[in-house]
mmCIF file of C-alpha atoms in Angstrom:
data_model
loop_
_atom_site.group_PDB
_atom_site.id
_atom_site.type_symbol
_atom_site.label_atom_id
_atom_site.label_comp_id
_atom_site.label_asym_id
_atom_site.label_seq_id
_atom_site.Cartn_x
_atom_site.Cartn_y
_atom_site.Cartn_z
ATOM 1 C CA MET A 1 128.808 -75.333 55.198
ATOM 2 C CA ASP A 2 128.647 -74.519 51.518
ATOM 3 C CA THR A 3 125.704 -76.059 49.680
ATOM 4 C CA LEU A 4 124.419 -75.988 46.118
ATOM 5 C CA ILE A 5 121.208 -74.323 47.290
ATOM 6 C CA LYS A 6 121.625 -71.807 50.075
ATOM 7 C CA PRO A 7 119.066 -72.271 52.899
ATOM 8 C CA GLU A 8 118.334 -68.529 53.055
ATOM 9 C CA ILE A 9 117.166 -68.732 49.430
ATOM 10 C CA LEU A 10 115.430 -72.098 49.780
ATOM 11 C CA SER A 11 113.435 -71.186 52.901
ATOM 12 C CA PRO A 12 111.167 -68.471 51.431
ATOM 13 C CA VAL A 13 110.572 -70.643 48.357
ATOM 14 C CA LEU A 14 109.531 -73.590 50.545
ATOM 15 C CA ILE A 15 107.330 -71.365 52.698
ATOM 16 C CA LEU A 16 105.468 -70.193 49.587
ATOM 17 C CA ILE A 17 105.129 -73.723 48.163
ATOM 18 C CA THR A 18 103.923 -75.099 51.509
ATOM 19 C CA TYR A 19 101.357 -72.321 51.849
ATOM 20 C CA LEU A 20 100.004 -72.780 48.320
ATOM 21 C CA SER A 21 99.773 -76.546 48.785
ATOM 22 C CA SER A 22 98.259 -76.681 52.282
ATOM 23 C CA VAL A 23 95.896 -73.683 52.172
ATOM 24 C CA LYS A 24 92.792 -73.457 50.002
ATOM 25 C CA ASN A 25 90.351 -70.535 50.079
ATOM 26 C CA GLY A 26 92.039 -69.202 53.190
ATOM 27 C CA LYS A 27 91.747 -72.468 55.133
ATOM 28 C CA PHE A 28 93.978 -75.490 55.598
ATOM 29 C CA THR A 29 92.991 -78.309 53.278
ATOM 30 C CA CYS A 30 93.196 -82.106 53.583
ATOM 31 C CA ASP A 31 94.216 -82.356 49.931
ATOM 32 C CA ARG A 32 97.735 -83.772 49.443
ATOM 33 C CA TYR A 33 97.884 -84.479 53.186
ATOM 34 C CA LEU A 34 101.099 -86.526 53.288
ATOM 35 C CA ILE A 35 102.810 -84.249 50.757
ATOM 36 C CA ASN A 36 101.890 -81.205 52.840
ATOM 37 C CA HIS A 37 103.282 -82.865 55.964
ATOM 38 C CA PHE A 38 106.537 -83.511 54.152
ATOM 39 C CA LEU A 39 106.617 -79.881 52.944
ATOM 40 C CA TYR A 40 106.033 -78.605 56.494
ATOM 41 C CA LEU A 41 108.888 -80.734 57.786
ATOM 42 C CA LEU A 42 111.232 -79.750 54.952
ATOM 43 C CA THR A 43 110.392 -76.055 55.389
ATOM 44 C CA SER A 44 111.038 -76.220 59.138
ATOM 45 C CA LEU A 45 114.421 -77.880 58.569
ATOM 46 C CA SER A 46 115.337 -75.238 55.992
ATOM 47 C CA ILE A 47 114.380 -72.387 58.355
ATOM 48 C CA TYR A 48 116.396 -73.990 61.132
ATOM 49 C CA PHE A 49 119.516 -74.332 58.962
ATOM 50 C CA THR A 50 119.059 -70.766 57.700
ATOM 51 C CA SER A 51 119.062 -69.505 61.272
ATOM 52 C CA LEU A 52 121.967 -71.801 62.144
ATOM 53 C CA LYS A 53 123.986 -70.413 59.238
ATOM 54 C CA TYR A 54 123.360 -66.859 60.448
ATOM 55 C CA VAL A 55 124.399 -67.791 64.001
ATOM 56 C CA ASN A 56 127.602 -69.462 62.769
ATOM 57 C CA ASP A 57 128.491 -66.684 60.303
ATOM 58 C CA ASN A 58 128.110 -64.040 63.007
ATOM 59 C CA ASP A 59 129.740 -66.197 65.707
ATOM 60 C CA VAL A 60 126.807 -65.802 68.095
ATOM 61 C CA THR A 61 127.751 -67.584 71.330
ATOM 62 C CA LEU A 62 125.688 -67.992 74.488
ATOM 63 C CA GLY A 63 126.905 -68.598 78.011
ATOM 64 C CA LEU A 64 125.735 -71.531 80.136
ATOM 65 C CA LEU A 65 123.016 -69.581 81.953
ATOM 66 C CA GLN A 66 121.813 -68.102 78.668
ATOM 67 C CA LYS A 67 121.578 -71.575 77.132
ATOM 68 C CA VAL A 68 119.593 -72.795 80.142
ATOM 69 C CA GLY A 69 117.257 -69.808 79.792
ATOM 70 C CA VAL A 70 116.791 -70.410 76.053
ATOM 71 C CA SER A 71 116.170 -74.124 76.658
ATOM 72 C CA LEU A 72 113.472 -73.343 79.220
ATOM 73 C CA GLY A 73 111.983 -70.838 76.777
ATOM 74 C CA ILE A 74 111.819 -73.525 74.086
ATOM 75 C CA ILE A 75 109.994 -75.898 76.447
ATOM 76 C CA VAL A 76 107.436 -73.220 77.340
ATOM 77 C CA LEU A 77 106.890 -72.278 73.689
ATOM 78 C CA LEU A 78 106.498 -75.919 72.606
ATOM 79 C CA TYR A 79 103.899 -76.410 75.313
ATOM 80 C CA SER A 80 102.068 -73.242 74.290
ATOM 81 C CA ILE A 81 101.750 -74.341 70.625
ATOM 82 C CA ASN A 82 99.189 -76.977 71.597
ATOM 83 C CA ASN A 83 97.281 -74.516 73.759
ATOM 84 C CA VAL A 84 96.945 -71.689 71.233
ATOM 85 C CA ASN A 85 93.915 -71.714 68.944
ATOM 86 C CA ASN A 86 95.100 -69.047 66.518
ATOM 87 C CA SER A 87 96.960 -70.774 63.658
ATOM 88 C CA ILE A 88 98.959 -67.661 62.749
ATOM 89 C CA LEU A 89 100.208 -67.324 66.321
ATOM 90 C CA GLN A 90 101.050 -71.041 66.371
ATOM 91 C CA HIS A 91 103.241 -70.647 63.301
ATOM 92 C CA VAL A 92 104.951 -67.562 64.728
ATOM 93 C CA ILE A 93 105.731 -69.482 67.929
ATOM 94 C CA TRP A 94 107.159 -72.379 65.915
ATOM 95 C CA LEU A 95 109.336 -69.976 63.922
ATOM 96 C CA ILE A 96 110.719 -68.552 67.190
ATOM 97 C CA VAL A 97 111.395 -72.097 68.456
ATOM 98 C CA LEU A 98 113.408 -72.927 65.328
ATOM 99 C CA VAL A 99 115.503 -69.781 65.772
ATOM 100 C CA LEU A 100 116.085 -70.533 69.461
ATOM 101 C CA PHE A 101 117.187 -74.074 68.608
ATOM 102 C CA SER A 102 119.912 -72.643 66.392
ATOM 103 C CA LEU A 103 121.248 -70.642 69.343
ATOM 104 C CA ILE A 104 121.883 -73.626 71.603
ATOM 105 C CA ILE A 105 122.772 -76.374 69.090
ATOM 106 C CA ARG A 106 125.986 -75.823 67.124
ATOM 107 C CA TYR A 107 127.667 -78.136 64.610
ATOM 108 C CA ASP A 108 130.762 -76.099 63.793
ATOM 109 C CA LYS A 109 132.929 -78.294 66.056
ATOM 110 C CA TYR A 110 132.176 -81.362 63.916
ATOM 111 C CA ASP A 111 133.906 -82.339 60.702
ATOM 112 C CA ARG A 112 131.838 -81.753 57.558
ATOM 113 C CA GLU A 113 132.404 -85.316 56.339
ATOM 114 C CA LEU A 114 131.112 -86.668 59.653
ATOM 115 C CA ILE A 115 127.949 -84.567 59.430
ATOM 116 C CA GLU A 116 127.326 -85.757 55.867
ATOM 117 C CA ASN A 117 127.789 -89.404 56.909
ATOM 118 C CA VAL A 118 125.422 -88.949 59.847
ATOM 119 C CA PHE A 119 122.852 -87.324 57.561
ATOM 120 C CA GLN A 120 123.070 -90.219 55.082
ATOM 121 C CA LYS A 121 122.601 -92.817 57.821
ATOM 122 C CA MET A 122 119.679 -90.834 59.234
ATOM 123 C CA MET A 123 117.995 -90.879 55.797
ATOM 124 C CA ILE A 124 118.376 -94.670 55.686
ATOM 125 C CA ILE A 125 116.881 -94.992 59.176
ATOM 126 C CA ILE A 126 113.964 -92.720 58.226
ATOM 127 C CA LEU A 127 113.299 -94.799 55.101
ATOM 128 C CA ILE A 128 113.302 -98.040 57.108
ATOM 129 C CA CYS A 129 111.043 -96.491 59.768
ATOM 130 C CA GLY A 130 108.639 -95.289 57.077
ATOM 131 C CA LEU A 131 108.453 -98.747 55.484
ATOM 132 C CA ILE A 132 107.810 -100.345 58.879
ATOM 133 C CA ALA A 133 105.050 -97.820 59.647
ATOM 134 C CA ILE A 134 103.358 -98.489 56.302
ATOM 135 C CA ASN A 135 103.666 -102.281 56.193
ATOM 136 C CA PHE A 136 103.136 -103.131 59.865
ATOM 137 C CA SER A 137 100.519 -100.532 60.764
ATOM 138 C CA LYS A 138 98.233 -103.019 62.524
ATOM 139 C CA TYR A 139 100.937 -103.834 65.060
ATOM 140 C CA ILE A 140 101.524 -100.205 66.059
ATOM 141 C CA LYS A 141 99.380 -99.482 69.114
ATOM 142 C CA PRO A 142 99.047 -96.417 71.422
ATOM 143 C CA SER A 143 100.854 -98.393 74.127
ATOM 144 C CA MET A 144 103.985 -98.235 71.945
ATOM 145 C CA GLU A 145 104.205 -94.474 72.438
ATOM 146 C CA PHE A 146 103.828 -94.845 76.218
ATOM 147 C CA VAL A 147 106.658 -97.393 76.412
ATOM 148 C CA LEU A 148 108.945 -95.270 74.190
ATOM 149 C CA ILE A 149 108.293 -92.078 76.180
ATOM 150 C CA LEU A 150 108.895 -93.947 79.430
ATOM 151 C CA GLY A 151 112.163 -95.289 78.014
ATOM 152 C CA LEU A 152 113.167 -91.803 76.879
ATOM 153 C CA ILE A 153 112.557 -90.345 80.338
ATOM 154 C CA LEU A 154 114.652 -93.113 81.886
ATOM 155 C CA VAL A 155 117.503 -92.483 79.415
ATOM 156 C CA LEU A 156 117.395 -88.742 80.158
ATOM 157 C CA ILE A 157 117.657 -89.424 83.897
ATOM 158 C CA LEU A 158 120.562 -91.823 83.328
ATOM 159 C CA HIS A 159 122.218 -89.279 81.042
ATOM 160 C CA ILE A 160 122.059 -86.602 83.778
ATOM 161 C CA ILE A 161 123.529 -89.045 86.297
ATOM 162 C CA ASP A 162 126.242 -90.014 83.808
ATOM 163 C CA VAL A 163 127.230 -86.395 83.110
ATOM 164 C CA PHE A 164 127.335 -85.165 86.700
ATOM 165 C CA PHE A 165 128.525 -88.267 88.576
ATOM 166 C CA LEU A 166 130.201 -90.632 86.097
ATOM 167 C CA LYS A 167 131.966 -88.097 83.865
ATOM 168 C CA GLY A 168 130.235 -89.264 80.679
ATOM 169 C CA LYS A 169 131.423 -92.864 81.009
ATOM 170 C CA TYR A 170 128.238 -94.272 79.468
ATOM 171 C CA GLN A 171 127.483 -91.483 76.996
ATOM 172 C CA SER A 172 128.038 -93.721 73.944
ATOM 173 C CA LEU A 173 125.785 -96.490 75.285
ATOM 174 C CA LEU A 174 123.010 -94.029 76.137
ATOM 175 C CA SER A 175 123.297 -92.428 72.676
ATOM 176 C CA HIS A 176 122.909 -95.856 71.038
ATOM 177 C CA ILE A 177 119.781 -96.527 73.111
ATOM 178 C CA SER A 178 118.430 -93.079 72.250
ATOM 179 C CA VAL A 179 118.834 -93.787 68.517
ATOM 180 C CA PHE A 180 116.572 -96.842 68.883
ATOM 181 C CA ILE A 181 114.022 -94.916 70.968
ATOM 182 C CA PHE A 182 113.748 -92.009 68.536
ATOM 183 C CA SER A 183 113.596 -94.434 65.611
ATOM 184 C CA GLY A 184 110.641 -96.070 67.355
ATOM 185 C CA LEU A 185 108.993 -92.674 67.865
ATOM 186 C CA ILE A 186 109.454 -91.888 64.156
ATOM 187 C CA ILE A 187 107.698 -95.165 63.296
ATOM 188 C CA TYR A 188 104.841 -94.340 65.661
ATOM 189 C CA ASP A 189 104.436 -90.740 64.476
ATOM 190 C CA THR A 190 104.606 -91.768 60.802
ATOM 191 C CA ASN A 191 101.828 -94.281 61.396
ATOM 192 C CA PHE A 192 99.855 -91.620 63.287
ATOM 193 C CA ILE A 193 100.191 -89.167 60.401
ATOM 194 C CA ILE A 194 99.027 -91.790 57.896
ATOM 195 C CA LYS A 195 95.947 -92.506 60.015
ATOM 196 C CA ARG A 196 95.335 -88.787 60.543
ATOM 197 C CA GLY A 197 95.399 -88.305 56.778
ATOM 198 C CA LYS A 198 92.652 -90.898 56.357
ATOM 199 C CA ASP A 199 90.505 -89.190 59.015
ATOM 200 C CA CYS A 200 91.282 -85.648 57.878
ATOM 201 C CA ILE A 201 88.331 -85.244 55.501
ATOM 202 C CA SER A 202 85.785 -86.239 58.159
ATOM 203 C CA SER A 203 87.381 -84.109 60.889
ATOM 204 C CA GLY A 204 88.089 -81.149 58.605
ATOM 205 C CA ASP A 205 91.187 -80.220 60.620
ATOM 206 C CA PRO A 206 94.559 -81.199 59.078
ATOM 207 C CA MET A 207 96.533 -80.074 62.162
ATOM 208 C CA TYR A 208 99.702 -79.947 60.083
ATOM 209 C CA LEU A 209 101.776 -77.997 62.586
ATOM 210 C CA ASP A 210 100.690 -79.999 65.649
ATOM 211 C CA ASN A 211 101.583 -83.321 64.031
ATOM 212 C CA MET A 212 104.767 -82.071 62.369
ATOM 213 C CA VAL A 213 106.340 -80.662 65.559
ATOM 214 C CA ASN A 214 106.686 -84.135 67.094
ATOM 215 C CA MET A 215 108.266 -85.512 63.931
ATOM 216 C CA PHE A 216 110.708 -82.598 63.689
ATOM 217 C CA LEU A 217 111.810 -83.075 67.303
ATOM 218 C CA ASN A 218 112.260 -86.813 66.741
ATOM 219 C CA LEU A 219 114.425 -86.222 63.651
ATOM 220 C CA PHE A 220 116.365 -83.499 65.445
ATOM 221 C CA ASN A 221 117.156 -85.753 68.410
ATOM 222 C CA LEU A 222 117.898 -88.734 66.169
ATOM 223 C CA PHE A 223 120.493 -86.652 64.312
ATOM 224 C CA GLN A 224 122.030 -85.430 67.581
ATOM 225 C CA ASN A 225 122.399 -88.946 68.989
ATOM 226 C CA LEU A 226 123.711 -90.390 65.720
ATOM 227 C CA LEU A 227 126.292 -87.615 65.740
ATOM 228 C CA GLU A 228 127.378 -88.623 69.249
ATOM 229 C CA VAL A 229 127.533 -92.318 68.275
ATOM 230 C CA MET A 230 129.621 -91.739 65.140
ATOM 231 C CA ASP A 231 131.912 -89.124 66.719
ATOM 232 C CA GLU A 232 133.814 -91.682 68.773
#
């Protein structure tokens, strides 16, 4: 897709801006916490679309077994991010994950107008979720995450059953449910980030990457399910 600002040009600029904003005297700083979180998320999206553009331009295509292997690799790498203490290694792992995502998720089969409409609706949903997280913070409890994750697992199981035994008969319904679940997760994670920002100075550990990964995955899956819902 042609854009006014090419992602391969935007990505290094965002990486530099994010580094200068989030690092002070060689260490991550709590200054501009929410802004830095937004920069991390924006930079990750830009890197992903840069890699996706390269994959599409060079017509890189993986077979089914290769996609399964890459998907398993992504799961292992995502798990390892939280178990690695070296911040540089964490960021390298995340960069690899973004590249691997571009290998298994392709949008070239969708109409450009559809993608733009989905993106616009996703922005509206994100705005609403953000307002809910800010204005109804006291009602957002840890139990909310448990219920949403449990619901997500159930939907994934039903989706597998639907694909292999019902020939995708309920794909649209499951995609609609998934949109609500990931919207709920965005509300929860936004509230978590706001609270983390307030506690950052006392803890001294911004944990930008750890917190941002969940939000990126929520946005990624929200976009995917919105795309399925609107491509009917």
